[in-house]
Tab-separated table of C-alpha atoms in Angstrom:
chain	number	residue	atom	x	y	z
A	1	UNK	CA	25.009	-41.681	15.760
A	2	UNK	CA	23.764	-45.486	15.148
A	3	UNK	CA	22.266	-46.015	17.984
A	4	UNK	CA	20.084	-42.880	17.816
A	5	UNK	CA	21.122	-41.537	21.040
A	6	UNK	CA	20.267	-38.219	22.235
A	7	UNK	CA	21.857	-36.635	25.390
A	8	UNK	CA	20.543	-33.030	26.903
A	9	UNK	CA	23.389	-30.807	27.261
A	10	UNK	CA	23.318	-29.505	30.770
A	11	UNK	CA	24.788	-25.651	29.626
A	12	UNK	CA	22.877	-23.362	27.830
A	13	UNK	CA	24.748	-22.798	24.431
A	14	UNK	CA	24.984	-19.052	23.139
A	15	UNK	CA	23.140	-18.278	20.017
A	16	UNK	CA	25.357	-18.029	17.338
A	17	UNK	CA	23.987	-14.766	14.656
A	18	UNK	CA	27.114	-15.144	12.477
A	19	UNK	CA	29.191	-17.882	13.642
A	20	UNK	CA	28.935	-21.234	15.592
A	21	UNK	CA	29.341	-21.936	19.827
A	22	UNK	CA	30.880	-25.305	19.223
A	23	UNK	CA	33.884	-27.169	17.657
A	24	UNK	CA	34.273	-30.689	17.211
A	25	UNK	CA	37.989	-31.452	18.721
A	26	UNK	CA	40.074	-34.322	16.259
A	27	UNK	CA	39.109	-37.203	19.029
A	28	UNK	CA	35.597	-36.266	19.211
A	29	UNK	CA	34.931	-34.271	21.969
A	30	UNK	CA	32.976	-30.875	21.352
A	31	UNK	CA	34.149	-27.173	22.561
A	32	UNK	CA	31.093	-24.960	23.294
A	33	UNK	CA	30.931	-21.405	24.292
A	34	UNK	CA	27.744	-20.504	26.940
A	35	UNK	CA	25.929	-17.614	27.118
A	36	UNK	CA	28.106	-16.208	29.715
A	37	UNK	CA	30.614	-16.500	27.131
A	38	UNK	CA	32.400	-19.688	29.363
A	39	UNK	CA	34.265	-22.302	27.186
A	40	UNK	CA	33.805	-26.187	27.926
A	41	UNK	CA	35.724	-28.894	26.163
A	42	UNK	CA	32.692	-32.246	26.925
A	43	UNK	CA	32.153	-35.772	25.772
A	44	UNK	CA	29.036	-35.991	23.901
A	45	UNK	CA	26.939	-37.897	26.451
A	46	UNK	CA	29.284	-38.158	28.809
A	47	UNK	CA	29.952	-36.140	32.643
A	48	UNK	CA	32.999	-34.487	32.040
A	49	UNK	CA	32.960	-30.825	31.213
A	50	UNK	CA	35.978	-29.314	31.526
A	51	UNK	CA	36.389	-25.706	32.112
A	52	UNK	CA	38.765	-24.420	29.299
A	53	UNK	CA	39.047	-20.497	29.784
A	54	UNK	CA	42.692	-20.350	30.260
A	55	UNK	CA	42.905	-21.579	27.187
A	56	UNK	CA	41.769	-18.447	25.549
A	57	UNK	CA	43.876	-14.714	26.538
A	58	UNK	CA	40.706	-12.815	25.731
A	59	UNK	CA	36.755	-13.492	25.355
A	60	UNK	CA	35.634	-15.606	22.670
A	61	UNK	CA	32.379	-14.749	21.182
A	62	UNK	CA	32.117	-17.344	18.714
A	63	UNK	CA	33.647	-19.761	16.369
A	64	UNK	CA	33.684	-18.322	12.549
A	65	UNK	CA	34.500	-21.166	11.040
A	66	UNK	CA	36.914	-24.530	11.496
A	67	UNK	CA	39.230	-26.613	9.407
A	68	UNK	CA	37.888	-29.778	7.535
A	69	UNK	CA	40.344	-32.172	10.019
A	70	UNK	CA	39.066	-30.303	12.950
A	71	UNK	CA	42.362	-29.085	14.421
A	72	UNK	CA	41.871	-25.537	14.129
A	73	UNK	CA	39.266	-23.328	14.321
A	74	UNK	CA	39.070	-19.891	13.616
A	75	UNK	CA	37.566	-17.627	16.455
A	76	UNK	CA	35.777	-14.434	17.089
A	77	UNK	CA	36.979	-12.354	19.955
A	78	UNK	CA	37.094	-8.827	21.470
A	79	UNK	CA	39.987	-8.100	19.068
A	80	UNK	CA	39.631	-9.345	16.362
A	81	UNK	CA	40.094	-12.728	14.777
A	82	UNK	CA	42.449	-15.765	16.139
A	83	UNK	CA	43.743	-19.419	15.117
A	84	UNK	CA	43.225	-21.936	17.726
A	85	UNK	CA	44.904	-25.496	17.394
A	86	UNK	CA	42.624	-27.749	19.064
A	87	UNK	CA	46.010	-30.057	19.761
A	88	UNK	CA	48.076	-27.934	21.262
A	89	UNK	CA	46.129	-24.943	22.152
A	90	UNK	CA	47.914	-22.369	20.470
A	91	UNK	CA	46.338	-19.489	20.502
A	92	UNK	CA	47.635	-16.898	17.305
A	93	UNK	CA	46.076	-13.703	16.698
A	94	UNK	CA	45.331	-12.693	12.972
A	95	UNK	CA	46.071	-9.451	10.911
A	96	UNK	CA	43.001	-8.671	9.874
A	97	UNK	CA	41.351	-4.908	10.569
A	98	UNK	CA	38.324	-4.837	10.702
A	99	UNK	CA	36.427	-8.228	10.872
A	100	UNK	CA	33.107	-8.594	9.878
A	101	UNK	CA	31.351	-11.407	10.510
A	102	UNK	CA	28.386	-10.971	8.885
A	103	UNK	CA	29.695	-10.448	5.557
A	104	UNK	CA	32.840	-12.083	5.552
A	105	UNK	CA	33.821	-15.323	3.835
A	106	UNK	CA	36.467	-18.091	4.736
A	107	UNK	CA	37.761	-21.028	3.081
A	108	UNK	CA	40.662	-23.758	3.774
A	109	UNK	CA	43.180	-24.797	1.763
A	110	UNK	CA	42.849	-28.915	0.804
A	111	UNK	CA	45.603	-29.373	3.190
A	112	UNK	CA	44.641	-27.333	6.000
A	113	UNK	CA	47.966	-25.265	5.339
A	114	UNK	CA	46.044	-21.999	4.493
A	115	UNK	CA	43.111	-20.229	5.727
A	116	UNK	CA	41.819	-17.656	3.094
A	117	UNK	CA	39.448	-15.056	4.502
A	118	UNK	CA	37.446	-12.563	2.505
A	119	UNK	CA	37.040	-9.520	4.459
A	120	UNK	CA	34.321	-6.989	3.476
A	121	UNK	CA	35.911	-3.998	4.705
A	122	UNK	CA	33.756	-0.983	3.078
A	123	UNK	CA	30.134	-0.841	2.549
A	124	UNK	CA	29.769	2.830	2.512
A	125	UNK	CA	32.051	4.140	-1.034
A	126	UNK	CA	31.022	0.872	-2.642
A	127	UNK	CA	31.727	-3.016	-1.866
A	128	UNK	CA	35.645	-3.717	-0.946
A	129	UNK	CA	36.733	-6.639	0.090
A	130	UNK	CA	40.350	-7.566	1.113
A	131	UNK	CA	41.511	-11.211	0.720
A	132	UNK	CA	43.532	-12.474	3.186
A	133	UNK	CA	45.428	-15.850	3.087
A	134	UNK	CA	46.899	-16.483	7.066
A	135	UNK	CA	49.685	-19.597	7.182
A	136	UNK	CA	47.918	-21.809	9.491
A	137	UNK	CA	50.786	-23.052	11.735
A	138	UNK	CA	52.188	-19.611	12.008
A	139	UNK	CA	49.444	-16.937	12.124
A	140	UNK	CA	51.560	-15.153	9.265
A	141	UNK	CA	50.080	-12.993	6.619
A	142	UNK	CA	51.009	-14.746	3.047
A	143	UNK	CA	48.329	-12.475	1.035
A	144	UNK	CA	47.208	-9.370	1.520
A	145	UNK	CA	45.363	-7.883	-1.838
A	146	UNK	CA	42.013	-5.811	-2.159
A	147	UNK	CA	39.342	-5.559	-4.527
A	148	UNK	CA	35.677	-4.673	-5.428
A	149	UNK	CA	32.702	-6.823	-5.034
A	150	UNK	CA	29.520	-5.842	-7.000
A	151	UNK	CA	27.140	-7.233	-3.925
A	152	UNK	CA	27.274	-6.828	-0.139
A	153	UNK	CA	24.485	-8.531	1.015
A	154	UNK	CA	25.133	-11.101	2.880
A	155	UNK	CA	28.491	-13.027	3.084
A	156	UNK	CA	30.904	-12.589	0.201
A	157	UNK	CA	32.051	-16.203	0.172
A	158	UNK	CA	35.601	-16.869	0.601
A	159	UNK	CA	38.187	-17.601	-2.375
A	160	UNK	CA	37.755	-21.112	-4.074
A	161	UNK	CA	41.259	-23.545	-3.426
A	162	UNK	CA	42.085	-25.180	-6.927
A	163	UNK	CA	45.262	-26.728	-4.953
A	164	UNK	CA	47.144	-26.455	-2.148
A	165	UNK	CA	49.221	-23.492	-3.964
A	166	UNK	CA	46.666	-22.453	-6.072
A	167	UNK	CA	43.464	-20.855	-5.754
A	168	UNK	CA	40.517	-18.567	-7.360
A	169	UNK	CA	38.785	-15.257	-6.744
A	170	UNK	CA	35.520	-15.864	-9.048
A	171	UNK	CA	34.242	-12.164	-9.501
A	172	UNK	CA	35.871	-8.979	-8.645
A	173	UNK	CA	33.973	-5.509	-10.234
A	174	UNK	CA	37.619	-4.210	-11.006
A	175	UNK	CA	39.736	-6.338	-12.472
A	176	UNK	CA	37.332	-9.699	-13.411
A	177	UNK	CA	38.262	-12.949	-11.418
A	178	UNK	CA	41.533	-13.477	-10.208
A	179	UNK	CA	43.700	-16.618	-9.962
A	180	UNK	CA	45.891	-16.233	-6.888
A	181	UNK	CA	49.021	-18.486	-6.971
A	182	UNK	CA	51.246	-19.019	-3.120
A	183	UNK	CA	54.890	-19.430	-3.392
A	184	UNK	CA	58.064	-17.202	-3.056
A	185	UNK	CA	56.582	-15.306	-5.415
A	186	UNK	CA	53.001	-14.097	-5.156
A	187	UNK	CA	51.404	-14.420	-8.544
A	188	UNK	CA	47.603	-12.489	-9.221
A	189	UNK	CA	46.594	-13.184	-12.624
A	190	UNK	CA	43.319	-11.802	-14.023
A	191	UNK	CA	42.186	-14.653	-16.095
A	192	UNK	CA	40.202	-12.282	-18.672
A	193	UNK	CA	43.003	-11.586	-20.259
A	194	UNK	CA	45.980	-13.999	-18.826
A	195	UNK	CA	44.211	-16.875	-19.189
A	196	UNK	CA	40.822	-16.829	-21.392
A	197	UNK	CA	41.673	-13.981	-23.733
A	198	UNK	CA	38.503	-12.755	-24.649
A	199	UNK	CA	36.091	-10.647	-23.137
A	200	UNK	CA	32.300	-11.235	-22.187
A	201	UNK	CA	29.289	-9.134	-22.257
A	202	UNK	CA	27.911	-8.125	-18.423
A	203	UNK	CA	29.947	-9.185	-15.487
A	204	UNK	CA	32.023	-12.152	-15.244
A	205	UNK	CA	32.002	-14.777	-12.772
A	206	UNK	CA	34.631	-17.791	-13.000
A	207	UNK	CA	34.233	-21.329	-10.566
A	208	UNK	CA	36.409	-24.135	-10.835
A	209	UNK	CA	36.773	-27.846	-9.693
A	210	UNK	CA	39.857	-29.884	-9.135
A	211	UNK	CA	41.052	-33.300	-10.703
A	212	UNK	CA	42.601	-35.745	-8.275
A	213	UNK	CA	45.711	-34.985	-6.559
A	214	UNK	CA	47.544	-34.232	-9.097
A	215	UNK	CA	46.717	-30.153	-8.618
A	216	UNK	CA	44.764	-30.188	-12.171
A	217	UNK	CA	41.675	-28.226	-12.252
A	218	UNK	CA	39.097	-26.905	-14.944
A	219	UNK	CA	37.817	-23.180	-14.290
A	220	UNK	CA	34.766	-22.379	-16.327
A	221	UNK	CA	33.853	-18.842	-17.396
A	222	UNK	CA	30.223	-17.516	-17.978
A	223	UNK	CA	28.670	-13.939	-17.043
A	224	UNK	CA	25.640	-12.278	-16.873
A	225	UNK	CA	23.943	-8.648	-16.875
A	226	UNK	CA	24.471	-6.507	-13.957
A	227	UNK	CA	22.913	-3.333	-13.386
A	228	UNK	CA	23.282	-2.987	-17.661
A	229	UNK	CA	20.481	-3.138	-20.034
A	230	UNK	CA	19.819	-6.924	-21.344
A	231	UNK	CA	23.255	-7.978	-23.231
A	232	UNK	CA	23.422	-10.753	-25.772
A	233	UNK	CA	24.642	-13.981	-23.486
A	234	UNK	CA	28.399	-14.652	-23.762
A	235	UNK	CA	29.173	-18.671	-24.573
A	236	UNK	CA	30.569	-20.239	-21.844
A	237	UNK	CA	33.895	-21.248	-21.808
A	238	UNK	CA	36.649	-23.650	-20.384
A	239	UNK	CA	40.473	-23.704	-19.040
A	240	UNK	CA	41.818	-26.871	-18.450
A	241	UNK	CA	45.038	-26.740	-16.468
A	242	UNK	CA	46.921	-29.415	-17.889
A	243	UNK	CA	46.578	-28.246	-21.493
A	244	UNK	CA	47.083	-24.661	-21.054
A	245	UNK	CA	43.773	-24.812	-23.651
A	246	UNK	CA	40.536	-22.678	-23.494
A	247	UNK	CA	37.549	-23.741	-25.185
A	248	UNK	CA	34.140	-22.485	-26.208
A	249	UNK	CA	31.187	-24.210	-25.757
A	250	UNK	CA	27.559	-23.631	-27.511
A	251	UNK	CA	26.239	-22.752	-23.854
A	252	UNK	CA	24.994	-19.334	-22.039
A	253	UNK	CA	24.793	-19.400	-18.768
A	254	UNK	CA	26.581	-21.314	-16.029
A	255	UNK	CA	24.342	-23.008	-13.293
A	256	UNK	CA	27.006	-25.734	-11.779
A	257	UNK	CA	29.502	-27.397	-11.693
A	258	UNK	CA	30.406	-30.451	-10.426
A	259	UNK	CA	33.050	-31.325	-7.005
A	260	UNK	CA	34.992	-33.873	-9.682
A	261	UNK	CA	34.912	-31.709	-12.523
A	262	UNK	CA	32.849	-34.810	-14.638
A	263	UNK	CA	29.848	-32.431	-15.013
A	264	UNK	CA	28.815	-29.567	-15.874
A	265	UNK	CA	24.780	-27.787	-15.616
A	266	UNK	CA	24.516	-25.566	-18.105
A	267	UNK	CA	21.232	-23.741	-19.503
A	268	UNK	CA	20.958	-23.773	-23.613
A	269	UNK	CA	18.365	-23.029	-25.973
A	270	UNK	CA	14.681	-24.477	-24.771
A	271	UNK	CA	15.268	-25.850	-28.836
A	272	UNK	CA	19.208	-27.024	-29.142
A	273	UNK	CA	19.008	-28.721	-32.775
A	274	UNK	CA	20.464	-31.758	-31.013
A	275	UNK	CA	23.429	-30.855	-29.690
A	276	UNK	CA	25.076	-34.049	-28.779
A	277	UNK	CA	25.016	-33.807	-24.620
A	278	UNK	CA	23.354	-35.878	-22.103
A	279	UNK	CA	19.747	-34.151	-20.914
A	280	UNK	CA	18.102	-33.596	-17.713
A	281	UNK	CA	14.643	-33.473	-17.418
A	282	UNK	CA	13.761	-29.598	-18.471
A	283	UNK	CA	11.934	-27.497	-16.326
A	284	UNK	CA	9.668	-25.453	-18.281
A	285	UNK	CA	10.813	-22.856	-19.926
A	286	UNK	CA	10.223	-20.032	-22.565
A	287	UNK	CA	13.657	-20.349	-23.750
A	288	UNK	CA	16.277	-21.965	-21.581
A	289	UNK	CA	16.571	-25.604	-20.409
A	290	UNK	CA	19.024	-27.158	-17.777
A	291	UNK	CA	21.475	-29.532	-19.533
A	292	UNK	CA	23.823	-31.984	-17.530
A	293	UNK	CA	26.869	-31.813	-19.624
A	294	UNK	CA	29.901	-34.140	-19.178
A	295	UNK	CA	33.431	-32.572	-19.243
A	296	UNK	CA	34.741	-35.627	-21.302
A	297	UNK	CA	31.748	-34.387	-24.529
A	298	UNK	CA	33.303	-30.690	-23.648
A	299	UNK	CA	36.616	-32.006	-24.240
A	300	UNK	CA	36.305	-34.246	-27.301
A	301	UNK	CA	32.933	-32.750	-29.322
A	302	UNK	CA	31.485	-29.833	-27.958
A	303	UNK	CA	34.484	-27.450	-27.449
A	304	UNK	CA	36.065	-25.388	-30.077
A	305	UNK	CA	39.501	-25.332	-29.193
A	306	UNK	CA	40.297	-21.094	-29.791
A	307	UNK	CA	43.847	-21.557	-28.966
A	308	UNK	CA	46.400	-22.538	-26.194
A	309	UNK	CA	47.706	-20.237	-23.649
A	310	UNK	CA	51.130	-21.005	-22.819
C-alpha cells in the first residue's frame, strides 16, 4: 500500500449486487469468488492462486459480510447462509429461513463472539424483521426474536453491540427500541418504559456509543414524525449505564453521535438564548442549527437529571 503498487488480477471477479466476491484472510491473502462461481485463496501480487472449492460443501455466491479480525466471514450460498473460519475452514451452516440479502443487516459483536443478523423476512403484511444472534464458534442460535420495522427499503441495518453481552435494537414499530442482553438468561427490555420512562411524540429511534472496555455505554433517545401529522419535537434524552440515570436535554432532534461517546450533534433552535454548548458553524436555517455538544456539558450543565432507574 506504500509503495503504490498495483497488480492486475488475472480472474475475472463476480459482481457482487448485495454482497462482496472477496475476503481478506488474517495473514493477508485475499479469497475471491469468479464469475463461474470458483473460489481462489491468492497473494496480492503474487503467482499463487490456489483453488479452494473443497473448501466449501455447496456453491458460494457471495460473501455478506466478514468479522472485523478477518477470521470469519459470513457467506451466501444455495441454502442459505454459512460461517466460514478462514483458519480452520470450518464450514457451519446458519438457522436462518429465509435470507435476504438485499434487505438484511449484520453486525459483530466487539469480540467477534457473536454475529447478529437482521433478517427482513415479510414485505408483503407490513415490514418484519427477525433478529438473529448466531455463536460464532458454534453456528448455534443464541437469539431468535421478531419485530416490526416501519421501512423496507433498502437494508434494515443490523443491531448496534453496546458490549460483548449487550446490545441495541434502535427502532422497532411495535414495541419502541429494544435492549437485548446475552447470558443464561435472555433479557429484551423495551427501553421506553424499562429504561427512559417517558414517552415521545412520533416514532422513536434510540443509538448508543460505548465507553472503554469497561462495557459502559450512553444510549440517546430522540424521535420524529412518521406517517402522523407534524407533532411538537420530543427533547432528547440520555441513559448513562453506569448511573442507572436518564437525563433531558434542551435539544430536538438527534443527528449523531459520536464512536467515543465525547460528542454529541444535535439540532436546537436557529436562536438558543445561549445555551452554554460548544457551536459548529450553522448551516442556514429557518429554525434549526447543528450544535456539537460534548457529553461531559450533558452530564454536568445541560441535563436535568428526571430520576434514576435502578
Amino acid at each position: 500500500m506504500r509503495t503504490g503498487q498495483s497488480c492486475p488480477y488475472p480472474y475475472p471477479v463476480r459482481y457482487g449486487y448485495f454482497g462482496s466476491s472477496l475476503a481478506w484472510t488474517p495473514d493477508g491473502d485475499v479469497l475471491t469468488i469468479d464469475d463461474e462461481y470458483q473460489m481462489r485463496l491468492s497473494a496480492p501480487c503474487g503467482d499463487r492462486h490456489q483453488d479452494v472449492m473443497d473448501w466449501f460443501p455447496v456453491q458460494v455466491s457471495s460473501i455478506a459480510s466478514q468479522s472485523a479480525d478477518k477470521r470469519h466471514g459470513l457467506l451466501s450460498d444455495e441454502q442459505g447462509y454459512a460461517l466460514f473460519d478462514l483458519d480452520t475452514q470450518a464450514y457451519r451452516p446458519l438457522d436462518v429461513a429465509s435470507p435476504n440479502l438485499a434487505g438484511d443487516g449484520y453486525s459483530w459483536s466487539p469480540d467477534n463472539r457473536y454475529l447478529g443478523i437482521a433478517n427482513l423476512i415479510d414485505v408483503i403484511n407490513g415490514f418484519t424483521v427477525r433478529l438473529y444472534v448466531f455463536d460464532v464458534a458454534s453456528g448455534d442460535t443464541v437469539v431468535s426474536m421478531q419485530y416490526r420495522h416501519r421501512d423496507g427499503k433498502g437494508n434494515v441495518g443490523g443491531p448496534l453491540w453496546l458490549n460483548t453481552e449487550q446490545l441495541l435494537v434502535r427502532e422497532t414499530l411495535d414495541r419502541g427500541p429494544l435492549l437485548v442482553t446475552l447470558g443464561e438468561q435472555l433479557r429484551v427490555q423495551e427501553i421506553m418504559t424499562e429504561l427512559f420512562r417517558t414517552t415521545v411524540n412520533g416514532m422513536p429511534f434510540a443509538t448508543a456509543a460505548s465507553v472503554g472496555d469497561d462495557g459502559v455505554f450512553h444510549i440517546v433517545l430522540s424521535s420524529f414524525s412518521y406517517g402522523e401529522p407534524a407533532l411538537e419535537p420530543s427533547p432528547v434524552f440520555v441513559y448513562h449505564s453506569d448511573t442507572g440515570s436518564v437525563e433531558e436535554l434542551p435539544f430536538f432532534d438527534l443527528i449523531g453521535l459520536s464512536p467515543d461517546s465525547k460528542w454529541l450533534l444535535i439540532s436546537r433552535p436557529a436562536d438558543p438564548n445561549g445555551l452554554p454548548v460548544s457551536t459548529c458553524k450553522p448551516r442556514r436555517a429557518a429554525t434549526r442549527a447543528p450544535v456539537c455538544c460534548p457529553m461531559r456539558t450533558v452530564r454536568r450543565r445541560l441535563g436535568q437529571r428526571i430520576r434514576p432507574t435502578s
